[in-house]
PDB file of C-alpha atoms in Angstrom:
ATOM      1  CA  UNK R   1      25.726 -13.709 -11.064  1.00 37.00           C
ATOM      2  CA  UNK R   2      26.671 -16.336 -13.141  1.00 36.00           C
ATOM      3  CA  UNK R   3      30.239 -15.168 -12.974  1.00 37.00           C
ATOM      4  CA  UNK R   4      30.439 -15.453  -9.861  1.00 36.00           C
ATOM      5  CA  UNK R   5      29.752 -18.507  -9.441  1.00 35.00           C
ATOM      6  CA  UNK R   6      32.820 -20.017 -11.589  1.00 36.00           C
ATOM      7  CA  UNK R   7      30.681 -20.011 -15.058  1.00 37.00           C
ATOM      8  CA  UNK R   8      28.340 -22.308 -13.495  1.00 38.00           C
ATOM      9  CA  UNK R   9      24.426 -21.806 -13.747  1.00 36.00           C
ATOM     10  CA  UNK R  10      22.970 -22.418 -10.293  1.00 38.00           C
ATOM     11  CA  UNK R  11      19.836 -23.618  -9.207  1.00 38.00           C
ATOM     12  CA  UNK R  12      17.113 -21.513  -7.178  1.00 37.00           C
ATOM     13  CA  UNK R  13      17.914 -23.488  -4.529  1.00 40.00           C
ATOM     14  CA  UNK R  14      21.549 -22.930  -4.631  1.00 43.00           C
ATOM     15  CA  UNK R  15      21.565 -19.480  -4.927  1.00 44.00           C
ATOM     16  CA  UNK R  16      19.158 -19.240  -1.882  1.00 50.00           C
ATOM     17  CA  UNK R  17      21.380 -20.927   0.470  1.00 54.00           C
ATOM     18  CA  UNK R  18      24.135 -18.637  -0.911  1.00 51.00           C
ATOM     19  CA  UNK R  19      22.386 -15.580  -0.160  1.00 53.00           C
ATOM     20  CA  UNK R  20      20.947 -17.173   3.471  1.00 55.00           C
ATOM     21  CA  UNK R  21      24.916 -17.371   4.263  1.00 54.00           C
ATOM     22  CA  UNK R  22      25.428 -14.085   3.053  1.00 47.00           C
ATOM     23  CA  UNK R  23      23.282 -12.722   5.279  1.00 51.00           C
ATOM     24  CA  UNK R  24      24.119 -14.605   7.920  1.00 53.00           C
ATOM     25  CA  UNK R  25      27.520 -14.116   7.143  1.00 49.00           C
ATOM     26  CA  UNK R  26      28.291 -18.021   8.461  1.00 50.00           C
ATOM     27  CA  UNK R  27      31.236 -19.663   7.215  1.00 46.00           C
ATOM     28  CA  UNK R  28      31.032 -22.079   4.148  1.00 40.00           C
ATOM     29  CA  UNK R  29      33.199 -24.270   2.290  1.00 42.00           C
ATOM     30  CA  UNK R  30      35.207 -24.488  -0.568  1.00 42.00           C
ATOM     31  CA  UNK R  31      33.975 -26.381  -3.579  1.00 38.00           C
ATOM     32  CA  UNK R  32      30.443 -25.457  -3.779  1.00 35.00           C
ATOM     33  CA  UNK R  33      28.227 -22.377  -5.152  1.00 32.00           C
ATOM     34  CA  UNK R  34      27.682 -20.746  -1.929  1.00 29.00           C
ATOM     35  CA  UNK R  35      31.341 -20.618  -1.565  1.00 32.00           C
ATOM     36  CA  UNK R  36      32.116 -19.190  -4.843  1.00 32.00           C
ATOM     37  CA  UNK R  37      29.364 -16.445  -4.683  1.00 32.00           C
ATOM     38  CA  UNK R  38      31.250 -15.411  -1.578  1.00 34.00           C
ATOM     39  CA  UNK R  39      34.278 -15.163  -3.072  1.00 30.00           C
ATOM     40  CA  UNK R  40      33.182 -13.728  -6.574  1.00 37.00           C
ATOM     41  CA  UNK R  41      32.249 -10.015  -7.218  1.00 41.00           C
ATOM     42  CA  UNK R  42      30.140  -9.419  -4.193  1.00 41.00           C
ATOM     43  CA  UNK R  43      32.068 -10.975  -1.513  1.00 43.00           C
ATOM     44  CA  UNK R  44      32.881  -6.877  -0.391  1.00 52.00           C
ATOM     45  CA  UNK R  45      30.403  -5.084   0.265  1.00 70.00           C
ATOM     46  CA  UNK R  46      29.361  -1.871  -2.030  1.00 80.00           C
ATOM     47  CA  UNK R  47      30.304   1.306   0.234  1.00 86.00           C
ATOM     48  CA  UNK R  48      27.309   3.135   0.746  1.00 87.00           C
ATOM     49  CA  UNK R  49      27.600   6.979   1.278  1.00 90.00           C
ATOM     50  CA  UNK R  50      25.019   9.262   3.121  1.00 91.00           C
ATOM     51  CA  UNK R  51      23.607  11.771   1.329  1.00 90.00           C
ATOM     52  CA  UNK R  52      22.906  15.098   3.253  1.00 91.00           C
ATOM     53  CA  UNK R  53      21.190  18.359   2.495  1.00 88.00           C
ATOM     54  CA  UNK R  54      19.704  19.358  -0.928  1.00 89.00           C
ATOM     55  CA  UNK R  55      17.335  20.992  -2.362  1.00 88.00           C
ATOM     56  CA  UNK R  56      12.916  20.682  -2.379  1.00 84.00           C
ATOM     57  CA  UNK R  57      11.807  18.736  -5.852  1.00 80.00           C
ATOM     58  CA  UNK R  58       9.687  21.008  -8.175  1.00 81.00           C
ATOM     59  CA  UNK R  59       6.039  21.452  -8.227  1.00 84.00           C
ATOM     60  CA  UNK R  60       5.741  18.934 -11.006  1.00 82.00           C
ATOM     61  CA  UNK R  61       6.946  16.578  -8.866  1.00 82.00           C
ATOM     62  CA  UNK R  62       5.180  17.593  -5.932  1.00 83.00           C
ATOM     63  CA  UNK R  63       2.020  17.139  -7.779  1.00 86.00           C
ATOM     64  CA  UNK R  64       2.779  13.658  -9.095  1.00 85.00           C
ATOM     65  CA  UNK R  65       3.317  12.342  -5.136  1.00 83.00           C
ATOM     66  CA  UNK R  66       0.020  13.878  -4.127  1.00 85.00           C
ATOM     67  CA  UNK R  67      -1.827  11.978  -7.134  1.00 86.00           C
ATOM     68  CA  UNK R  68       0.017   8.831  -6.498  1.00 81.00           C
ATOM     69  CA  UNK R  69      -0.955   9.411  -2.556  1.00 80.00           C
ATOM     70  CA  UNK R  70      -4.574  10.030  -3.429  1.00 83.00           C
ATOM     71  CA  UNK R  71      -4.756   6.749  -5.856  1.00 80.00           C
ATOM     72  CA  UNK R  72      -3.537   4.810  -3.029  1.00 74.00           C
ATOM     73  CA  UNK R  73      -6.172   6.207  -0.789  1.00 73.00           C
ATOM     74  CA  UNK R  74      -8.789   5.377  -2.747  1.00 75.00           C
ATOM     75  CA  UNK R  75      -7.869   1.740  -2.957  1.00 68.00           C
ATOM     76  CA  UNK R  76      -7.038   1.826   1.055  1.00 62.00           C
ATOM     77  CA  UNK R  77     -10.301   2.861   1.548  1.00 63.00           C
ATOM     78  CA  UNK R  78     -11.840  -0.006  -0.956  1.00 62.00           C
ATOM     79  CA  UNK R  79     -10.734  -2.492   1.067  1.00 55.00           C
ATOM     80  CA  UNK R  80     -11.874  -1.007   4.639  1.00 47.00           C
ATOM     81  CA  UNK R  81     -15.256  -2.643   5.271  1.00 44.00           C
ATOM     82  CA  UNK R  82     -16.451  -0.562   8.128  1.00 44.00           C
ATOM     83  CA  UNK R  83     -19.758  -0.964   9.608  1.00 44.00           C
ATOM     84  CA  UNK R  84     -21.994   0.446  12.568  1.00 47.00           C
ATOM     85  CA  UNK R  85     -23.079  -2.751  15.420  1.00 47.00           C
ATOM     86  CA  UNK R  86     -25.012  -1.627  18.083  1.00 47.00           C
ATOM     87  CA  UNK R  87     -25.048  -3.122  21.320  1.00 53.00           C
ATOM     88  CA  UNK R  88     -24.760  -2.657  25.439  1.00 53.00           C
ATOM     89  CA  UNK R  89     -21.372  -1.770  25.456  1.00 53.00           C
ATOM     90  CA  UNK R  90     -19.180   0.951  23.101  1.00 53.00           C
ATOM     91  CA  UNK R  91     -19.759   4.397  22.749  1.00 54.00           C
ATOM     92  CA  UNK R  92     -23.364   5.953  23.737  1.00 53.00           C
ATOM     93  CA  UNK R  93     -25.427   6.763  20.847  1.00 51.00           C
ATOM     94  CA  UNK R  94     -27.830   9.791  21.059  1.00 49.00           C
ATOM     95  CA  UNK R  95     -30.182   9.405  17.917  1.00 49.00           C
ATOM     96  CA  UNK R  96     -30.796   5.785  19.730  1.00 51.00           C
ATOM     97  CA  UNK R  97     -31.388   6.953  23.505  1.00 52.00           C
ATOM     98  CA  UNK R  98     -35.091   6.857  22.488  1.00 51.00           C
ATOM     99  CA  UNK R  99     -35.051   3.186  22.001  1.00 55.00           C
ATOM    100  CA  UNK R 100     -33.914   3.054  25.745  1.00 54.00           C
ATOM    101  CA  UNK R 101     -37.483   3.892  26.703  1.00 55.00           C
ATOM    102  CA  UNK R 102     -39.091   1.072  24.849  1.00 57.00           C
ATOM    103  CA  UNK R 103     -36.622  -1.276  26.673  1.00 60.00           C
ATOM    104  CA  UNK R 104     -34.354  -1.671  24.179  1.00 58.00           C
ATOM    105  CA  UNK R 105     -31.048  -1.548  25.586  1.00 57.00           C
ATOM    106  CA  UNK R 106     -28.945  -1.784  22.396  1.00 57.00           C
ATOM    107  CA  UNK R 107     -28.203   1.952  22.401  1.00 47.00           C
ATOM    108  CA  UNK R 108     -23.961   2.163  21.906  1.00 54.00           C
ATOM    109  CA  UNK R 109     -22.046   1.802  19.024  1.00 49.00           C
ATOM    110  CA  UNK R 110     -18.948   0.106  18.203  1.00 49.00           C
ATOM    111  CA  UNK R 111     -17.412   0.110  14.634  1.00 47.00           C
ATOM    112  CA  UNK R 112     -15.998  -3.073  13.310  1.00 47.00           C
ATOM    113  CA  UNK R 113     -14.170  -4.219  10.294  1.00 44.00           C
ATOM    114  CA  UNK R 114     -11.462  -1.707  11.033  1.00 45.00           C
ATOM    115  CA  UNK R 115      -8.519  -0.977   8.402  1.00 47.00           C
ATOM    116  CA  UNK R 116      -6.569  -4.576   8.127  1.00 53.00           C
ATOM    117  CA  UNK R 117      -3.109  -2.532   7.561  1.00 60.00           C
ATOM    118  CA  UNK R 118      -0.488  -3.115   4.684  1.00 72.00           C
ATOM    119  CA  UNK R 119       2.195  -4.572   7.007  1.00 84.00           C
ATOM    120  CA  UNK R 120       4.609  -4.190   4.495  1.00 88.00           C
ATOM    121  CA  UNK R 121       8.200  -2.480   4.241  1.00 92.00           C
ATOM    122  CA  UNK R 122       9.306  -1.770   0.698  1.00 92.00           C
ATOM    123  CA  UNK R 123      12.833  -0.945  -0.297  1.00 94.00           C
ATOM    124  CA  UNK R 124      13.075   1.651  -2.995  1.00 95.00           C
ATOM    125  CA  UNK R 125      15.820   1.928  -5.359  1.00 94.00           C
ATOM    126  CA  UNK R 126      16.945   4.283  -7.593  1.00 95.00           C
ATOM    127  CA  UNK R 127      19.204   3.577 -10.599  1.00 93.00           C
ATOM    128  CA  UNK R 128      21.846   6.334 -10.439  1.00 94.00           C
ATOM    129  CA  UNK R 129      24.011   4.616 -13.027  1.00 91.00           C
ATOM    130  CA  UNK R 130      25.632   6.586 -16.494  1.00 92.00           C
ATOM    131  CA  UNK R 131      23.080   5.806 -18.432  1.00 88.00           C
ATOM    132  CA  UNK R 132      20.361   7.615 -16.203  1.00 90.00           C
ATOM    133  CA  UNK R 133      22.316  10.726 -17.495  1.00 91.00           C
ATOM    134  CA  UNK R 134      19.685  13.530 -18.412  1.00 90.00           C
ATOM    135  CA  UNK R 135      15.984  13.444 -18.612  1.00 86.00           C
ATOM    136  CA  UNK R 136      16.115   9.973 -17.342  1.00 89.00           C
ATOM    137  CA  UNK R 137      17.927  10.941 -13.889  1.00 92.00           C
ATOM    138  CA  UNK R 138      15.466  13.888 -13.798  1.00 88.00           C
ATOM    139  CA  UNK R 139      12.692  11.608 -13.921  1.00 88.00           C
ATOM    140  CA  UNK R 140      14.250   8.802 -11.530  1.00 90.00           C
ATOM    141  CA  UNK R 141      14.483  11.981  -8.776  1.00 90.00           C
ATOM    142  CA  UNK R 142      10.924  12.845  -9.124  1.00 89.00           C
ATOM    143  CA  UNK R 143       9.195   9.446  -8.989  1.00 89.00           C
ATOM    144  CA  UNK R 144      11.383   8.438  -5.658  1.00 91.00           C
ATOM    145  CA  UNK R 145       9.864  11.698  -3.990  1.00 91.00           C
ATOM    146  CA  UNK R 146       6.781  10.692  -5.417  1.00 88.00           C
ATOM    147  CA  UNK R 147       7.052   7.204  -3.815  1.00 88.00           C
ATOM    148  CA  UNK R 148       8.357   8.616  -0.516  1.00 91.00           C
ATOM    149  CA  UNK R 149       6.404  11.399   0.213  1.00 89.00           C
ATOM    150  CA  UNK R 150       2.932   9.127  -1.020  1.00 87.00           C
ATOM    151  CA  UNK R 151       3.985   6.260   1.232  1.00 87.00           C
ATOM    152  CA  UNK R 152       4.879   8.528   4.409  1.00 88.00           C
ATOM    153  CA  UNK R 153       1.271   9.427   4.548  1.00 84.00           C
ATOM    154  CA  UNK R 154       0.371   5.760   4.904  1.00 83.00           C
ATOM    155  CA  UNK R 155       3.242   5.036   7.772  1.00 85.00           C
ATOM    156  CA  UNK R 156       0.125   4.926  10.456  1.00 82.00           C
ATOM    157  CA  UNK R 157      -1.134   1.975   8.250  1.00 80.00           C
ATOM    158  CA  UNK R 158       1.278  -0.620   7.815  1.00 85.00           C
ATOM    159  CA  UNK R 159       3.907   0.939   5.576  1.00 88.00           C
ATOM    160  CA  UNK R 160       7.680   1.433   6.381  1.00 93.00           C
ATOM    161  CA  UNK R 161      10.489   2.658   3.310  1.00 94.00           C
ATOM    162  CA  UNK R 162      13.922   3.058   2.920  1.00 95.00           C
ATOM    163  CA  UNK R 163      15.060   4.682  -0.410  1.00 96.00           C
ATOM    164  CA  UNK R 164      18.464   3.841  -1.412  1.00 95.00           C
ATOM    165  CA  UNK R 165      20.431   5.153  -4.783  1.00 95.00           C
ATOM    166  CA  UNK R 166      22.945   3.115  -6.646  1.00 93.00           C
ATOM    167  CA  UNK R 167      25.782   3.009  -9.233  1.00 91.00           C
ATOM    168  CA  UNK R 168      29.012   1.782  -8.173  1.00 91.00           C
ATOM    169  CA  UNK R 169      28.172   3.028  -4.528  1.00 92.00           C
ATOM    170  CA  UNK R 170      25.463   2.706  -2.587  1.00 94.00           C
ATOM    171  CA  UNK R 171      23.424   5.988  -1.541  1.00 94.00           C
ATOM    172  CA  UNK R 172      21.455   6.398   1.502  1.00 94.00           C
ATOM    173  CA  UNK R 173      18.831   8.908   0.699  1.00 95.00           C
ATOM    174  CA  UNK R 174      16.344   7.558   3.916  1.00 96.00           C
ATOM    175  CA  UNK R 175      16.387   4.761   6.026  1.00 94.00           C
ATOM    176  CA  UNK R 176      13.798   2.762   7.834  1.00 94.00           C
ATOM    177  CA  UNK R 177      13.422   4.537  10.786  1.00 93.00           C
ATOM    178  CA  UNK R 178      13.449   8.077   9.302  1.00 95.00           C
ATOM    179  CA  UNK R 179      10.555  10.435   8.886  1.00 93.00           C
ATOM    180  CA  UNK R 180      10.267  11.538   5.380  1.00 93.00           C
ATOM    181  CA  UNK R 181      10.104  15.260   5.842  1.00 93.00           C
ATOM    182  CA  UNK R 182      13.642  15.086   7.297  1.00 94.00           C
ATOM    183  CA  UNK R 183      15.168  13.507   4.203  1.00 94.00           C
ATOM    184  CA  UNK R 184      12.937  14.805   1.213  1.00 92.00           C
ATOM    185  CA  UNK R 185      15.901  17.056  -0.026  1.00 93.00           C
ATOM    186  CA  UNK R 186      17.902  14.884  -0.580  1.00 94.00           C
ATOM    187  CA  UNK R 187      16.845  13.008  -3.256  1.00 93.00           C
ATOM    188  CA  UNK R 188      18.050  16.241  -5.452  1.00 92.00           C
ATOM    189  CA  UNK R 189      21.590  14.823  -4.728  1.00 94.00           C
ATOM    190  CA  UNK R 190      20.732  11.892  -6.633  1.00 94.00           C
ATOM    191  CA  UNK R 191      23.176  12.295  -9.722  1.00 94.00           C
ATOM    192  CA  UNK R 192      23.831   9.671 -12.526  1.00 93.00           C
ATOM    193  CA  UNK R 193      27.566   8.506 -12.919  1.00 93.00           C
ATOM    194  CA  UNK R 194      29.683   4.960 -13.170  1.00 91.00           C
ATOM    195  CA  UNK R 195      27.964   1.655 -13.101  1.00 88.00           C
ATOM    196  CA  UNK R 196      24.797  -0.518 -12.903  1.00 83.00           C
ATOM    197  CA  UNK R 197      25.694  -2.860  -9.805  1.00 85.00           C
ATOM    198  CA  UNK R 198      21.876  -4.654  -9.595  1.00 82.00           C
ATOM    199  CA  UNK R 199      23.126  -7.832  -8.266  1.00 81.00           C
ATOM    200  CA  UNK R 200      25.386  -6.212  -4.994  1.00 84.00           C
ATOM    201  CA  UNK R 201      22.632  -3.762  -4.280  1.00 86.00           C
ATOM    202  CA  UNK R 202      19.992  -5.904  -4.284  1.00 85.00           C
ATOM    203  CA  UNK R 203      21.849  -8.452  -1.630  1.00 83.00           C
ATOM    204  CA  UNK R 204      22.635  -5.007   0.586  1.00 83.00           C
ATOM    205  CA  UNK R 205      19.211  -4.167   0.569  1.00 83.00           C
ATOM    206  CA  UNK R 206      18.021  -7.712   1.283  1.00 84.00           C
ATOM    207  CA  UNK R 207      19.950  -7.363   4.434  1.00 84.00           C
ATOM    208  CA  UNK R 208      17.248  -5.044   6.199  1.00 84.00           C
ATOM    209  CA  UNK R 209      14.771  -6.109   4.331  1.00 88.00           C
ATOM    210  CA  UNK R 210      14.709  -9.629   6.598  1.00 85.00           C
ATOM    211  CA  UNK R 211      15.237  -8.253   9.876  1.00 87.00           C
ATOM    212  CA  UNK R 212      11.580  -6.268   9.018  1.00 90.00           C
ATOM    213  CA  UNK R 213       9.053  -7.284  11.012  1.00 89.00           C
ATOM    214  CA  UNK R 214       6.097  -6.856   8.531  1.00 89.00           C
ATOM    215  CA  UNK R 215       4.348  -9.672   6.573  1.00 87.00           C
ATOM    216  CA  UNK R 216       5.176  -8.738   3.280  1.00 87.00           C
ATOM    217  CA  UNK R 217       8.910  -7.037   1.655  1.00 91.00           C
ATOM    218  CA  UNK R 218       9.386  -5.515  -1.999  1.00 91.00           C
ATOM    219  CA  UNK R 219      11.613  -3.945  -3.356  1.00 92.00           C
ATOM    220  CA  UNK R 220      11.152  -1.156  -5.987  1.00 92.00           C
ATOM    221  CA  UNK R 221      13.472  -0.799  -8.593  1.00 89.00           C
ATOM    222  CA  UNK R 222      13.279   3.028 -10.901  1.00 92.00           C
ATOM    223  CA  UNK R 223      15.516   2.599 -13.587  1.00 90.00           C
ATOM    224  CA  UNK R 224      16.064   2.886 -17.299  1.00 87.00           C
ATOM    225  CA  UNK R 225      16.167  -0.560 -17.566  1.00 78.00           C
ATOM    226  CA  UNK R 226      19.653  -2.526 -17.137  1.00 72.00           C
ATOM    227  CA  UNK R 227      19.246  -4.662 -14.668  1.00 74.00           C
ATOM    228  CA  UNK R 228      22.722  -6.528 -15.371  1.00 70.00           C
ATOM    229  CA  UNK R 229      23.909  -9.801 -16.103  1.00 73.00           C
ATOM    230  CA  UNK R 230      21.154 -12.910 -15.795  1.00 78.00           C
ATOM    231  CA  UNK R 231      18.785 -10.653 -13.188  1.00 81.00           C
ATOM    232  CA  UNK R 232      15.945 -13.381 -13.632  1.00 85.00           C
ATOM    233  CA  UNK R 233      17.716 -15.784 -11.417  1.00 85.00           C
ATOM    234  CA  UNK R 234      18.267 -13.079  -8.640  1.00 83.00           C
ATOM    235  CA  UNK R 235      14.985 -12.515  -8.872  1.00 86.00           C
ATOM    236  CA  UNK R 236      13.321 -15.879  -8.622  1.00 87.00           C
ATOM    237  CA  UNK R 237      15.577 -16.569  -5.485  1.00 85.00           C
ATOM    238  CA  UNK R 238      14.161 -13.707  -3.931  1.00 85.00           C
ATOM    239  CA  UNK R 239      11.042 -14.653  -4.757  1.00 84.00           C
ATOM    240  CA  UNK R 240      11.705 -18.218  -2.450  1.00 82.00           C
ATOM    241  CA  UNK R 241      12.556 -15.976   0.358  1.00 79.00           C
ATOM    242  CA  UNK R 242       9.444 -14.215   0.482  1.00 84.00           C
ATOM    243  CA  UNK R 243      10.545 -10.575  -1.344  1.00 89.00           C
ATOM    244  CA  UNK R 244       8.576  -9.382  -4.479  1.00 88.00           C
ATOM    245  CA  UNK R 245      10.675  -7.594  -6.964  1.00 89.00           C
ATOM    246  CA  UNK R 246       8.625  -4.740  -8.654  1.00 91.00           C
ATOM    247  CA  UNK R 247       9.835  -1.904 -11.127  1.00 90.00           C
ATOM    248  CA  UNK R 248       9.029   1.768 -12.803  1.00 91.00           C
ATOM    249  CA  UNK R 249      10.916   2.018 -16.273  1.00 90.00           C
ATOM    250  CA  UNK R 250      11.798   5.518 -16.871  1.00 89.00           C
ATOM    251  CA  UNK R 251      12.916   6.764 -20.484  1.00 82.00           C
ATOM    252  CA  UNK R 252      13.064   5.000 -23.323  1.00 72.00           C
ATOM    253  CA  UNK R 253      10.504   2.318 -22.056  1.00 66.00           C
ATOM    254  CA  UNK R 254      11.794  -1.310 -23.204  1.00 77.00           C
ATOM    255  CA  UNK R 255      10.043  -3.257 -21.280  1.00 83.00           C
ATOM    256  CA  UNK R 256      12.144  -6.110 -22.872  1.00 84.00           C
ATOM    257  CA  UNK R 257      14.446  -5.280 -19.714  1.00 82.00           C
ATOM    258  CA  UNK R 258      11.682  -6.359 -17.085  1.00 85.00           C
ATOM    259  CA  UNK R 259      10.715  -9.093 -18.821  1.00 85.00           C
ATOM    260  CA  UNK R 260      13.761 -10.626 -18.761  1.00 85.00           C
ATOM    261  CA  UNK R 261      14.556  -9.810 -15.283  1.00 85.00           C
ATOM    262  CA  UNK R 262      11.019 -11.853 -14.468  1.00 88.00           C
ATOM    263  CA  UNK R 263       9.252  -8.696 -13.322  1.00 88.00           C
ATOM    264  CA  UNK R 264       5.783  -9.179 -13.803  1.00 86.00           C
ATOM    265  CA  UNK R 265       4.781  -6.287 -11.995  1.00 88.00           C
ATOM    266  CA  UNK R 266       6.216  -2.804 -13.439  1.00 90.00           C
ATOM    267  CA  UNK R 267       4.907   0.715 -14.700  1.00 91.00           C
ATOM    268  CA  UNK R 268       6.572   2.925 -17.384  1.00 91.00           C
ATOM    269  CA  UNK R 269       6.955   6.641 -17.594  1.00 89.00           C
ATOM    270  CA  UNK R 270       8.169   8.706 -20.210  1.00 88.00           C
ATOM    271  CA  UNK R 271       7.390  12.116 -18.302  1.00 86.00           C
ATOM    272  CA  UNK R 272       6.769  13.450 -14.850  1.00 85.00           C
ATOM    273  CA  UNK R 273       2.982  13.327 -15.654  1.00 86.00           C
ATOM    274  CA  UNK R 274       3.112   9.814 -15.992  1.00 87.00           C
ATOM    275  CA  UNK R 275       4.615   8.655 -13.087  1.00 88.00           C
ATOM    276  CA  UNK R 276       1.443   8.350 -10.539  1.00 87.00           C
ATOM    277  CA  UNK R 277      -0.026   5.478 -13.470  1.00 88.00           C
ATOM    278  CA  UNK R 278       3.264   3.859 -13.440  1.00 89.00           C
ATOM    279  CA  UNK R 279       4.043   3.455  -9.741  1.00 87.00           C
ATOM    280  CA  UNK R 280       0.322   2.741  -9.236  1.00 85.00           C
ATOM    281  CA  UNK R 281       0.408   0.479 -11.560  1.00 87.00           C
ATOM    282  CA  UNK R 282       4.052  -1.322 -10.508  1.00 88.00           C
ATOM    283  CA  UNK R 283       2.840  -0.857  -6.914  1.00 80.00           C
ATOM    284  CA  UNK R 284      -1.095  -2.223  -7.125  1.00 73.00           C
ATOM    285  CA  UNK R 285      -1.052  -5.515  -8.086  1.00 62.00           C
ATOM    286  CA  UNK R 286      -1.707  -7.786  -4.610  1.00 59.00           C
ATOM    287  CA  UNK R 287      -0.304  -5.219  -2.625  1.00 55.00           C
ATOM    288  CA  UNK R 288      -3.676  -4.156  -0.748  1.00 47.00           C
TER     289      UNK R 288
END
């Protein structure tokens, strides 16, 4: 990032404005930041290829998305605060009919404190770089079905996902306005090659993220940990604009690479097993 902008270290609110006119695609002019970020690196856009067909994940990872699903239920379910009112209107209430003959006319039921919703759309992505070459791609696979199929089951309250995979290209595994059962094979196509373009995807994927009509937007990073050159001031712009940036590590577990990036809010996982903790954990902070 700070290549492309000539060698010069921008402000947060600098880099904002560059990526408002990215988005907007608006004209700018010479001489400033905004102009050089659209002339650096990023000024074309990564081609993003559409993955098709595939194979199911295994059973390990099949369990891990039904664990992560069922954490996420339980804390859905800690904040509902349902309770029964009675009154003369709502739905009749037959062990109460026998208050009706006393006079009491408060004999139908209506439930309030009904689920608030999560509103939010998160944009997962998937390192497919070299270095996610092995167990590491393996694991990346897994957890993003895990993710997907644990968040589909929540679509009713609040939740929309797109899952994207990146390298040097973009990969579009699901998009918005998908149904996860139609796309869950392909995140077996996922397969780790080339380079770690954070900064480039990120933008791309900030791009739908702002045309979303929910509250809140994260993205999810699963990677091995490179996040690129100077990620933490990607990341704090983002942060102006409203969009939390959230991570699992997978492999070796250096957390050093988060905490550089100004992630506060990341799991690890060495193994399939682990993956439901690290999501959860990534995933649970503020977000119900």
């Amino acid at each position: 990032m700070k290549a492309a902008l000539g060698g010069v270290h921008p402000g947060v609110s600098d880099l904002g404005s560059a990526i408002e006119a990215i988005l907007s695609g608006e004209d700018v002019g010479e001489g400033n930041h905004i102009a050089k970020v659209k002339t650096g690196p990023m000024e074309n856009e990564m081609k993003i290829v559409r993955l098709n067909g595939g194979d199911l994940p295994d059973l390990q990872a099949k369990a891990a998305a039904n664990r992560l699903a069922a954490r996420l239920e339980q804390l859905l379910e800690a904040k509902t605060n349902r309770r029964d009112v009675y009154g003369e209107e709502g739905r009749l209430c037959g062990r109460r009919l026998v208050n009706a003959v006393a006079g009491d006319q408060q004999v139908f039921r209506r439930v309030t404190g009904e689920k608030d919703g999560l509103d939010v759309a998160v944009s997962l992505l998937i390192d497919c770089s070299g270095s996610m070459i092995g167990d590491e791609m393996e694991l990346a696979r897994a957890a993003g079905y895990a993710v997907a199929e644990a968040f589909s089951k929540f679509e009713s309250q609040g939740v929309a996902l797109e899952v994207k995979g990146f390298n040097d290209h973009i990969y579009a595994v699901k998009e918005f306005h998908e149904s996860f059962p139609s796309r869950s094979k392909t995140f077996s196509r996922l397969n780790a090659s080339g380079g770690t373009e954070f900064q480039p995807t990120i933008i791309q994927s900030v791009k739908t993220l702002v045309i979303r009509r929910e509250a809140r937007k994260i993205v999810l990073f699963i990677t091995d940990g490179d996040l690129g050159t100077e990620p933490s001031i990607l990341v704090n712009t983002l942060k102006t604009q409203g969009i939390e940036v959230r991570g699992v590590l997978v492999g070796n577990e250096d957390e050093s690479f988060f905490e550089e990036a100004e992630i506060k809010h990341f799991g690890c996982a060495n193994d399939t097993a682990a993956i439901p903790a690290a999501v959860f954990k990534a995933m649970e902070k503020d977000l119900f």
